[in-house]
Structure formats: structure tokens, C-alpha cells
Amino acid sequence: RYGTVTGVQTCALPIFYDPIQYVNRGGPGFQYTYPLNFPSGTLLGMEVESRVTLDPLLGEEWKGLGLGANFTWMTSSVNLPTSPIDFNGEQIAYGAGNGTQQMVGMPEFLVNLNATYDVEPLGTQLGIFYSWKGESLVSASFVESGQLTPDIYQQPYGTLNVTVSQKIIGGLNCMFNAKNLLNPTITTVYKAPGAANMVNSSYSSGVTMSLALVYQVEF
């Protein structure tokens, strides 16, 4: 009735067997990550999405303008080995005093917002897309020879993308894309129990822009 679409989706509690985690290992003057199969893990999530077109609400002058939002929440857990694990023939006890840890690469939440504008008489389409990614585990802690190599977490950050499409004549269109306009600083930190966070890495991936002519042939 009002041009609004809203949906809620939840997932059951899937159980993963032999999930792969990346763990930190360190030696004198160096550190590296190591892929390791853990016994099992679980993942639970919920997604809420809403889309609305504004002209049914505000009048014909708003025709072509649409807004959208998406929120995803996730919680994950990987069970740690209860007995020593085998690193290429080397038996080592894993863990930093915990029985579980977060699944690698699984953020706590994702937020997506978008606004689109379709000017049909002019053949113009505009889109603005913003995303926010929550904290996620990059590689997990490891205790070796009494020394702790702490967890590494990627900190939350947001990205902004813009797209523009203009119909020229017939099936010929001009398209412009701008990605990562905010160019955020993406930071990873060491996190250890009872200690302040320390920066592991900090970088920005740069802004990408492209301009293209596209010809579409309909059969």
C-alpha cells in the first residue's frame, strides 16, 4: 500500500565440524599465521531488511526515489581442542585459558544503507550505498612455551560507494562508479586479557573510480 517492503530472516544454529581457524604463532623476532582445524563450531544470525519507495507516501514529485536498509547480526563460537594438537609432528597444547573463541572472519554485525533515484524521463539512475562492518577476528591467540601471541581483531569501519548511469541513445549508456569514497583507515589490533589494545596494522585501500560506455543489445 505504501511502497514498503520489510523482511526478517533468521538462521538455525548450524554446527560446523573441523572448521578452519587462523592462529598466531611466534618465534624469535617473527610472527606468522597458521591454518588449523578445530573440533567444531556454531553460528547463529539474524537479518532485517526494509525497502521503501517514497512517492506513495509523499506524492508524485518523489517518484523514482527509494531508500533501503539492511542489518545483520551474527554470533559465532569455535570449540577449542581439549587435548594437545599436532603441528607437523609437534604436540602443543592450544588455547589461552578459554574453551571457545569467535569464528575467524565473522563480524559481529553488518549495516547497509542505500538511496536510489531513477529519473525515468531522462534515463538517469543514481545510487548511494553505505556499509558499516563490525569488529571481526583476523587470527586467534596461541600459547607456546609459556608465551602468549594475542588475538588480532580488525576494528569496525565504514565504506561509501556511488553509482551513476545515464542513457545516451538507444542501448548506449554511460556509467560512472566511485568506490570507497570515505577511504577509511582499516586498523587491526592485538587484544589480550588484562592488557590494553595495541595496533598491529593500519592502512587505507584508496578510492577507485571508473567511467565506461556500455551498449546493450536486446534480443
PDB file of C-alpha atoms in Angstrom:
ATOM      1  CA  ARG A   1       0.000   0.000   0.000  1.00  0.00           C
ATOM      2  CA  TYR A   2       2.778   2.441   0.876  1.00  0.00           C
ATOM      3  CA  GLY A   3       5.516   1.002  -1.294  1.00  0.00           C
ATOM      4  CA  THR A   4       7.330  -0.539   1.680  1.00  0.00           C
ATOM      5  CA  VAL A   5       8.938  -3.971   1.830  1.00  0.00           C
ATOM      6  CA  THR A   6      10.242  -5.295   5.143  1.00  0.00           C
ATOM      7  CA  GLY A   7      11.651  -8.720   5.885  1.00  0.00           C
ATOM      8  CA  VAL A   8      13.186 -10.601   8.799  1.00  0.00           C
ATOM      9  CA  GLN A   9      15.273 -13.706   8.298  1.00  0.00           C
ATOM     10  CA  THR A  10      16.883 -15.885  10.941  1.00  0.00           C
ATOM     11  CA  CYS A  11      19.071 -18.925  10.553  1.00  0.00           C
ATOM     12  CA  ALA A  12      19.026 -22.091  12.622  1.00  0.00           C
ATOM     13  CA  LEU A  13      22.027 -22.977  14.736  1.00  0.00           C
ATOM     14  CA  PRO A  14      24.255 -24.773  12.213  1.00  0.00           C
ATOM     15  CA  ILE A  15      27.071 -26.879  13.570  1.00  0.00           C
ATOM     16  CA  PHE A  16      30.387 -26.936  11.682  1.00  0.00           C
ATOM     17  CA  TYR A  17      32.766 -29.844  12.021  1.00  0.00           C
ATOM     18  CA  ASP A  18      36.510 -29.352  11.529  1.00  0.00           C
ATOM     19  CA  PRO A  19      36.181 -25.578  10.900  1.00  0.00           C
ATOM     20  CA  ILE A  20      39.397 -23.856   9.830  1.00  0.00           C
ATOM     21  CA  GLN A  21      40.723 -21.105  12.096  1.00  0.00           C
ATOM     22  CA  TYR A  22      43.838 -18.982  11.590  1.00  0.00           C
ATOM     23  CA  VAL A  23      46.023 -18.843  14.698  1.00  0.00           C
ATOM     24  CA  ASN A  24      49.073 -16.726  15.539  1.00  0.00           C
ATOM     25  CA  ARG A  25      52.407 -18.385  16.122  1.00  0.00           C
ATOM     26  CA  GLY A  26      55.568 -16.560  17.019  1.00  0.00           C
ATOM     27  CA  GLY A  27      59.288 -17.159  17.157  1.00  0.00           C
ATOM     28  CA  PRO A  28      62.340 -15.078  17.973  1.00  0.00           C
ATOM     29  CA  GLY A  29      61.806 -11.841  16.047  1.00  0.00           C
ATOM     30  CA  PHE A  30      58.959 -13.001  13.799  1.00  0.00           C
ATOM     31  CA  GLN A  31      55.286 -13.968  13.773  1.00  0.00           C
ATOM     32  CA  TYR A  32      53.130 -15.882  11.314  1.00  0.00           C
ATOM     33  CA  THR A  33      49.591 -17.258  10.956  1.00  0.00           C
ATOM     34  CA  TYR A  34      48.786 -20.943  10.714  1.00  0.00           C
ATOM     35  CA  PRO A  35      45.546 -22.620   9.474  1.00  0.00           C
ATOM     36  CA  LEU A  36      44.222 -25.193  11.914  1.00  0.00           C
ATOM     37  CA  ASN A  37      41.174 -27.482  12.006  1.00  0.00           C
ATOM     38  CA  PHE A  38      39.254 -27.209  15.276  1.00  0.00           C
ATOM     39  CA  PRO A  39      36.789 -29.849  16.534  1.00  0.00           C
ATOM     40  CA  SER A  40      33.509 -27.978  15.897  1.00  0.00           C
ATOM     41  CA  GLY A  41      31.806 -24.591  15.830  1.00  0.00           C
ATOM     42  CA  THR A  42      28.383 -22.942  15.754  1.00  0.00           C
ATOM     43  CA  LEU A  43      26.932 -19.884  14.016  1.00  0.00           C
ATOM     44  CA  LEU A  44      23.694 -18.003  14.707  1.00  0.00           C
ATOM     45  CA  GLY A  45      22.464 -14.925  12.876  1.00  0.00           C
ATOM     46  CA  MET A  46      19.518 -12.660  12.113  1.00  0.00           C
ATOM     47  CA  GLU A  47      18.932 -10.335   9.161  1.00  0.00           C
ATOM     48  CA  VAL A  48      16.413  -7.478   8.974  1.00  0.00           C
ATOM     49  CA  GLU A  49      15.832  -5.644   5.688  1.00  0.00           C
ATOM     50  CA  SER A  50      13.498  -2.820   4.678  1.00  0.00           C
ATOM     51  CA  ARG A  51      12.947  -1.011   1.363  1.00  0.00           C
ATOM     52  CA  VAL A  52      10.575   1.877   0.685  1.00  0.00           C
ATOM     53  CA  THR A  53       9.597   3.942  -2.373  1.00  0.00           C
ATOM     54  CA  LEU A  54       8.654   7.475  -1.381  1.00  0.00           C
ATOM     55  CA  ASP A  55       6.085   8.578  -3.964  1.00  0.00           C
ATOM     56  CA  PRO A  56       3.179   6.583  -2.416  1.00  0.00           C
ATOM     57  CA  LEU A  57       3.965   8.324   0.884  1.00  0.00           C
ATOM     58  CA  LEU A  58       4.921  11.868  -0.156  1.00  0.00           C
ATOM     59  CA  GLY A  59       3.449  12.375  -3.613  1.00  0.00           C
ATOM     60  CA  GLU A  60       4.341  12.134  -7.297  1.00  0.00           C
ATOM     61  CA  GLU A  61       7.176  14.675  -7.007  1.00  0.00           C
ATOM     62  CA  TRP A  62       9.116  11.985  -5.098  1.00  0.00           C
ATOM     63  CA  LYS A  63       8.640   9.393  -7.823  1.00  0.00           C
ATOM     64  CA  GLY A  64      11.757   7.314  -8.505  1.00  0.00           C
ATOM     65  CA  LEU A  65      13.331   7.864  -5.078  1.00  0.00           C
ATOM     66  CA  GLY A  66      13.833   4.780  -2.916  1.00  0.00           C
ATOM     67  CA  LEU A  67      15.511   4.081   0.426  1.00  0.00           C
ATOM     68  CA  GLY A  68      16.784   0.805   1.801  1.00  0.00           C
ATOM     69  CA  ALA A  69      18.348  -0.537   4.991  1.00  0.00           C
ATOM     70  CA  ASN A  70      19.750  -3.897   5.996  1.00  0.00           C
ATOM     71  CA  PHE A  71      21.053  -5.064   9.378  1.00  0.00           C
ATOM     72  CA  THR A  72      22.707  -8.427  10.013  1.00  0.00           C
ATOM     73  CA  TRP A  73      23.675  -9.671  13.473  1.00  0.00           C
ATOM     74  CA  MET A  74      25.871 -12.729  13.957  1.00  0.00           C
ATOM     75  CA  THR A  75      27.360 -14.654  16.841  1.00  0.00           C
ATOM     76  CA  SER A  76      29.809 -17.494  16.351  1.00  0.00           C
ATOM     77  CA  SER A  77      31.742 -19.897  18.532  1.00  0.00           C
ATOM     78  CA  VAL A  78      34.507 -22.390  17.810  1.00  0.00           C
ATOM     79  CA  ASN A  79      35.302 -25.110  20.338  1.00  0.00           C
ATOM     80  CA  LEU A  80      38.983 -25.408  21.185  1.00  0.00           C
ATOM     81  CA  PRO A  81      40.799 -28.751  21.366  1.00  0.00           C
ATOM     82  CA  THR A  82      40.817 -30.368  24.809  1.00  0.00           C
ATOM     83  CA  SER A  83      43.984 -32.348  24.097  1.00  0.00           C
ATOM     84  CA  PRO A  84      47.357 -31.394  22.553  1.00  0.00           C
ATOM     85  CA  ILE A  85      47.244 -30.746  18.819  1.00  0.00           C
ATOM     86  CA  ASP A  86      49.708 -31.811  16.175  1.00  0.00           C
ATOM     87  CA  PHE A  87      51.750 -29.103  14.410  1.00  0.00           C
ATOM     88  CA  ASN A  88      53.696 -31.145  11.845  1.00  0.00           C
ATOM     89  CA  GLY A  89      54.581 -33.785  14.404  1.00  0.00           C
ATOM     90  CA  GLU A  90      54.946 -31.311  17.288  1.00  0.00           C
ATOM     91  CA  GLN A  91      52.401 -31.844  20.075  1.00  0.00           C
ATOM     92  CA  ILE A  92      51.355 -28.460  21.528  1.00  0.00           C
ATOM     93  CA  ALA A  93      48.538 -27.532  23.914  1.00  0.00           C
ATOM     94  CA  TYR A  94      46.283 -24.925  22.292  1.00  0.00           C
ATOM     95  CA  GLY A  95      44.392 -22.047  23.867  1.00  0.00           C
ATOM     96  CA  ALA A  96      44.757 -19.096  26.210  1.00  0.00           C
ATOM     97  CA  GLY A  97      42.605 -20.326  29.081  1.00  0.00           C
ATOM     98  CA  ASN A  98      39.320 -20.288  27.141  1.00  0.00           C
ATOM     99  CA  GLY A  99      37.210 -23.171  25.896  1.00  0.00           C
ATOM    100  CA  THR A 100      35.832 -21.306  22.849  1.00  0.00           C
ATOM    101  CA  GLN A 101      36.670 -18.392  20.588  1.00  0.00           C
ATOM    102  CA  GLN A 102      34.974 -16.315  17.878  1.00  0.00           C
ATOM    103  CA  MET A 103      34.994 -17.697  14.342  1.00  0.00           C
ATOM    104  CA  VAL A 104      37.677 -16.075  12.186  1.00  0.00           C
ATOM    105  CA  GLY A 105      36.380 -13.566   9.625  1.00  0.00           C
ATOM    106  CA  MET A 106      32.887 -13.403  11.119  1.00  0.00           C
ATOM    107  CA  PRO A 107      31.975  -9.797  12.124  1.00  0.00           C
ATOM    108  CA  GLU A 108      29.597  -9.093  14.970  1.00  0.00           C
ATOM    109  CA  PHE A 109      27.249  -7.179  12.660  1.00  0.00           C
ATOM    110  CA  LEU A 110      26.842  -5.615   9.210  1.00  0.00           C
ATOM    111  CA  VAL A 111      24.826  -2.476   8.391  1.00  0.00           C
ATOM    112  CA  ASN A 112      23.907  -1.443   4.845  1.00  0.00           C
ATOM    113  CA  LEU A 113      22.080   1.765   3.876  1.00  0.00           C
ATOM    114  CA  ASN A 114      21.202   2.886   0.362  1.00  0.00           C
ATOM    115  CA  ALA A 115      19.344   5.571  -1.556  1.00  0.00           C
ATOM    116  CA  THR A 116      18.453   5.241  -5.248  1.00  0.00           C
ATOM    117  CA  TYR A 117      16.914   7.730  -7.664  1.00  0.00           C
ATOM    118  CA  ASP A 118      15.551   6.762 -11.062  1.00  0.00           C
ATOM    119  CA  VAL A 119      14.684   9.715 -13.329  1.00  0.00           C
ATOM    120  CA  GLU A 120      12.888   7.705 -15.989  1.00  0.00           C
ATOM    121  CA  PRO A 121      12.162  10.547 -18.490  1.00  0.00           C
ATOM    122  CA  LEU A 122      15.881  11.451 -18.603  1.00  0.00           C
ATOM    123  CA  GLY A 123      17.194   7.870 -18.434  1.00  0.00           C
ATOM    124  CA  THR A 124      19.241   8.743 -15.349  1.00  0.00           C
ATOM    125  CA  GLN A 125      19.863   6.401 -12.406  1.00  0.00           C
ATOM    126  CA  LEU A 126      21.715   7.370  -9.224  1.00  0.00           C
ATOM    127  CA  GLY A 127      22.695   5.214  -6.270  1.00  0.00           C
ATOM    128  CA  ILE A 128      24.446   5.830  -2.940  1.00  0.00           C
ATOM    129  CA  PHE A 129      25.470   2.836  -0.834  1.00  0.00           C
ATOM    130  CA  TYR A 130      26.932   2.923   2.675  1.00  0.00           C
ATOM    131  CA  SER A 131      28.160  -0.105   4.649  1.00  0.00           C
ATOM    132  CA  TRP A 132      29.431  -0.478   8.206  1.00  0.00           C
ATOM    133  CA  LYS A 133      31.276  -3.651   9.272  1.00  0.00           C
ATOM    134  CA  GLY A 134      31.648  -4.592  12.926  1.00  0.00           C
ATOM    135  CA  GLU A 135      34.701  -5.976  14.678  1.00  0.00           C
ATOM    136  CA  SER A 136      35.954  -9.352  13.437  1.00  0.00           C
ATOM    137  CA  LEU A 137      38.661 -11.809  14.456  1.00  0.00           C
ATOM    138  CA  VAL A 138      41.548 -11.994  11.959  1.00  0.00           C
ATOM    139  CA  SER A 139      43.707 -14.614  13.698  1.00  0.00           C
ATOM    140  CA  ALA A 140      43.441 -16.202  17.118  1.00  0.00           C
ATOM    141  CA  SER A 141      45.742 -16.254  20.142  1.00  0.00           C
ATOM    142  CA  PHE A 142      48.252 -19.006  20.793  1.00  0.00           C
ATOM    143  CA  VAL A 143      50.240 -20.032  23.861  1.00  0.00           C
ATOM    144  CA  GLU A 144      53.612 -21.605  23.159  1.00  0.00           C
ATOM    145  CA  SER A 145      56.477 -22.190  25.588  1.00  0.00           C
ATOM    146  CA  GLY A 146      54.658 -20.052  28.155  1.00  0.00           C
ATOM    147  CA  GLN A 147      54.425 -17.074  25.746  1.00  0.00           C
ATOM    148  CA  LEU A 148      51.104 -15.660  24.545  1.00  0.00           C
ATOM    149  CA  THR A 149      50.687 -14.421  20.985  1.00  0.00           C
ATOM    150  CA  PRO A 150      47.422 -12.458  21.372  1.00  0.00           C
ATOM    151  CA  ASP A 151      44.292 -12.338  19.217  1.00  0.00           C
ATOM    152  CA  ILE A 152      44.300  -9.963  16.249  1.00  0.00           C
ATOM    153  CA  TYR A 153      40.997  -8.163  15.586  1.00  0.00           C
ATOM    154  CA  GLN A 154      40.000  -5.921  12.690  1.00  0.00           C
ATOM    155  CA  GLN A 155      38.285  -2.791  14.013  1.00  0.00           C
ATOM    156  CA  PRO A 156      34.903  -1.545  12.685  1.00  0.00           C
ATOM    157  CA  TYR A 157      34.915   0.704   9.605  1.00  0.00           C
ATOM    158  CA  GLY A 158      32.518   2.122   7.018  1.00  0.00           C
ATOM    159  CA  THR A 159      32.598   2.410   3.219  1.00  0.00           C
ATOM    160  CA  LEU A 160      30.679   4.619   0.778  1.00  0.00           C
ATOM    161  CA  ASN A 161      30.071   3.819  -2.902  1.00  0.00           C
ATOM    162  CA  VAL A 162      28.280   5.881  -5.581  1.00  0.00           C
ATOM    163  CA  THR A 163      26.970   4.782  -8.986  1.00  0.00           C
ATOM    164  CA  VAL A 164      25.568   6.912 -11.834  1.00  0.00           C
ATOM    165  CA  SER A 165      24.080   5.627 -15.087  1.00  0.00           C
ATOM    166  CA  GLN A 166      22.945   7.865 -17.954  1.00  0.00           C
ATOM    167  CA  LYS A 167      21.143   6.642 -21.049  1.00  0.00           C
ATOM    168  CA  ILE A 168      22.565   8.368 -24.158  1.00  0.00           C
ATOM    169  CA  ILE A 169      20.718   6.936 -27.135  1.00  0.00           C
ATOM    170  CA  GLY A 170      19.192   3.557 -27.900  1.00  0.00           C
ATOM    171  CA  GLY A 171      21.027   0.892 -25.922  1.00  0.00           C
ATOM    172  CA  LEU A 172      24.068   3.103 -25.262  1.00  0.00           C
ATOM    173  CA  ASN A 173      24.648   4.059 -21.630  1.00  0.00           C
ATOM    174  CA  CYS A 174      27.394   5.925 -19.795  1.00  0.00           C
ATOM    175  CA  MET A 175      28.209   4.516 -16.351  1.00  0.00           C
ATOM    176  CA  PHE A 176      30.267   6.041 -13.539  1.00  0.00           C
ATOM    177  CA  ASN A 177      31.297   4.198 -10.376  1.00  0.00           C
ATOM    178  CA  ALA A 178      33.113   5.576  -7.337  1.00  0.00           C
ATOM    179  CA  LYS A 179      34.094   3.067  -4.648  1.00  0.00           C
ATOM    180  CA  ASN A 180      35.380   3.579  -1.112  1.00  0.00           C
ATOM    181  CA  LEU A 181      34.886   7.361  -1.196  1.00  0.00           C
ATOM    182  CA  LEU A 182      35.444   7.700   2.569  1.00  0.00           C
ATOM    183  CA  ASN A 183      38.741   5.824   2.245  1.00  0.00           C
ATOM    184  CA  PRO A 184      38.689   4.797   5.927  1.00  0.00           C
ATOM    185  CA  THR A 185      41.747   3.722   7.868  1.00  0.00           C
ATOM    186  CA  ILE A 186      41.426  -0.029   8.401  1.00  0.00           C
ATOM    187  CA  THR A 187      43.095  -0.998  11.658  1.00  0.00           C
ATOM    188  CA  THR A 188      43.892  -4.335  13.263  1.00  0.00           C
ATOM    189  CA  VAL A 189      44.831  -4.560  16.932  1.00  0.00           C
ATOM    190  CA  TYR A 190      46.281  -7.095  19.327  1.00  0.00           C
ATOM    191  CA  LYS A 191      43.839  -7.980  22.120  1.00  0.00           C
ATOM    192  CA  ALA A 192      44.955  -9.887  25.214  1.00  0.00           C
ATOM    193  CA  PRO A 193      43.183 -10.442  28.566  1.00  0.00           C
ATOM    194  CA  GLY A 194      44.044  -7.734  31.092  1.00  0.00           C
ATOM    195  CA  ALA A 195      46.097  -5.668  28.628  1.00  0.00           C
ATOM    196  CA  ALA A 196      45.460  -2.555  26.554  1.00  0.00           C
ATOM    197  CA  ASN A 197      44.913  -2.983  22.818  1.00  0.00           C
ATOM    198  CA  MET A 198      47.990  -2.427  20.645  1.00  0.00           C
ATOM    199  CA  VAL A 199      47.955  -1.607  16.927  1.00  0.00           C
ATOM    200  CA  ASN A 200      49.057  -4.455  14.673  1.00  0.00           C
ATOM    201  CA  SER A 201      48.470  -2.781  11.291  1.00  0.00           C
ATOM    202  CA  SER A 202      46.852   0.361   9.892  1.00  0.00           C
ATOM    203  CA  TYR A 203      46.216   1.127   6.228  1.00  0.00           C
ATOM    204  CA  SER A 204      43.735   2.586   3.727  1.00  0.00           C
ATOM    205  CA  SER A 205      42.894   0.872   0.461  1.00  0.00           C
ATOM    206  CA  GLY A 206      42.320   4.026  -1.630  1.00  0.00           C
ATOM    207  CA  VAL A 207      39.456   5.375  -3.736  1.00  0.00           C
ATOM    208  CA  THR A 208      38.558   3.686  -7.039  1.00  0.00           C
ATOM    209  CA  MET A 209      36.700   5.460  -9.857  1.00  0.00           C
ATOM    210  CA  SER A 210      35.672   4.130 -13.245  1.00  0.00           C
ATOM    211  CA  LEU A 211      33.884   5.506 -16.319  1.00  0.00           C
ATOM    212  CA  ALA A 212      32.506   3.242 -19.018  1.00  0.00           C
ATOM    213  CA  LEU A 213      30.335   3.243 -22.118  1.00  0.00           C
ATOM    214  CA  VAL A 214      28.023   0.226 -22.254  1.00  0.00           C
ATOM    215  CA  TYR A 215      25.909  -0.825 -25.201  1.00  0.00           C
ATOM    216  CA  GLN A 216      23.077  -3.239 -24.530  1.00  0.00           C
ATOM    217  CA  VAL A 217      21.563  -5.309 -27.302  1.00  0.00           C
ATOM    218  CA  GLU A 218      18.112  -6.787 -26.658  1.00  0.00           C
ATOM    219  CA  PHE A 219      17.033  -9.928 -28.492  1.00  0.00           C
TER     220      PHE A 219
END
